């Protein structure tokens, strides 16, 4: 990810993808070998005097699968055209910092898959929520939750095939060490990208189905910092 300006960020990533195959012949979420390009633009910033009481950010990505196609026309990787390999996501991030320790966000989200399995949905809307609660000056608890509005017809069909979909819920522990930020996370989602995690989470916290993740964040600055940024 690279900050082109104070408000605009661009990024590119590569991920393995989180493919699912159930009951031997029911194919869905088979997209793997994924490339992602993304843009994030901060439209509004919350001000300390509450003249602007919230922050508003627009986020969008494009996802491309480079895996080989299947001949089964009912699968989501029966690619007939190059355009079938693409998926897209658009999101509005409405956030507010309520105090020095508590920040919350609402995330209306739209996911588009150009190619989907039989009885799946090309267009899917979801509503997400996220938050961060600081426990000390260097530690915090985080969470995010996405509820997808999948049609009853689609859900009933996949349920008959032995597939249940669940909202994606993740909780995390954050530790700042000065130059680095460490995250330890637990999630019932198996995918890294929202394009898959939102429509295709099939694990349930109530059944003890979750995964453990760990990552490290580091910010690098190219060129000299502005004087007002230096503490």
PDB file of C-alpha atoms in Angstrom, residues 18-21 26-32 65 67-70 72-80 84-86 113-118 120 196 200:
ATOM      1  CA  UNK A  18      -9.765 -19.644   0.195  1.00  0.00           C
ATOM      2  CA  UNK A  19     -11.321 -22.266  -2.066  1.00  0.00           C
ATOM      3  CA  UNK A  20     -14.239 -24.408  -0.890  1.00  0.00           C
ATOM      4  CA  UNK A  21     -15.480 -27.670  -2.411  1.00  0.00           C
ATOM      5  CA  UNK A  26     -20.845 -28.782  -5.369  1.00  0.00           C
ATOM      6  CA  UNK A  27     -18.428 -26.072  -6.436  1.00  0.00           C
ATOM      7  CA  UNK A  28     -18.533 -22.567  -5.003  1.00  0.00           C
ATOM      8  CA  UNK A  29     -15.898 -20.061  -3.945  1.00  0.00           C
ATOM      9  CA  UNK A  30     -13.344 -21.883  -6.087  1.00  0.00           C
ATOM     10  CA  UNK A  31     -11.395 -18.734  -6.961  1.00  0.00           C
ATOM     11  CA  UNK A  32      -7.714 -19.025  -6.078  1.00  0.00           C
ATOM     12  CA  UNK A  65      -8.199 -15.019 -10.458  1.00  0.00           C
ATOM     13  CA  UNK A  67      -6.266 -20.220 -11.808  1.00  0.00           C
ATOM     14  CA  UNK A  68      -7.197 -22.693 -14.535  1.00  0.00           C
ATOM     15  CA  UNK A  69     -10.871 -23.060 -15.459  1.00  0.00           C
ATOM     16  CA  UNK A  70     -13.179 -26.034 -14.835  1.00  0.00           C
ATOM     17  CA  UNK A  72     -18.300 -27.891 -15.184  1.00  0.00           C
ATOM     18  CA  UNK A  73     -20.710 -25.067 -16.208  1.00  0.00           C
ATOM     19  CA  UNK A  74     -22.279 -25.022 -12.717  1.00  0.00           C
ATOM     20  CA  UNK A  75     -19.006 -23.981 -11.050  1.00  0.00           C
ATOM     21  CA  UNK A  76     -17.843 -20.430 -10.470  1.00  0.00           C
ATOM     22  CA  UNK A  77     -14.616 -21.058 -12.379  1.00  0.00           C
ATOM     23  CA  UNK A  78     -16.190 -22.124 -15.655  1.00  0.00           C
ATOM     24  CA  UNK A  79     -14.494 -19.147 -17.265  1.00  0.00           C
ATOM     25  CA  UNK A  80     -15.824 -18.547 -20.755  1.00  0.00           C
ATOM     26  CA  UNK A  84     -15.416 -13.909 -15.808  1.00  0.00           C
ATOM     27  CA  UNK A  85     -12.200 -13.983 -13.782  1.00  0.00           C
ATOM     28  CA  UNK A  86     -12.915 -10.615 -12.173  1.00  0.00           C
ATOM     29  CA  UNK A 113     -18.588 -11.477  -8.786  1.00  0.00           C
ATOM     30  CA  UNK A 114     -18.720 -11.762 -12.581  1.00  0.00           C
ATOM     31  CA  UNK A 115     -18.797 -15.563 -12.427  1.00  0.00           C
ATOM     32  CA  UNK A 116     -20.570 -17.488  -9.660  1.00  0.00           C
ATOM     33  CA  UNK A 117     -21.669 -21.053  -9.022  1.00  0.00           C
ATOM     34  CA  UNK A 118     -25.160 -22.296  -9.818  1.00  0.00           C
ATOM     35  CA  UNK A 120     -25.162 -18.142  -6.195  1.00  0.00           C
ATOM     36  CA  UNK A 196     -14.505 -13.881  -0.559  1.00  0.00           C
ATOM     37  CA  UNK A 200     -18.364 -17.221   1.507  1.00  0.00           C
TER      38      UNK A 200
END
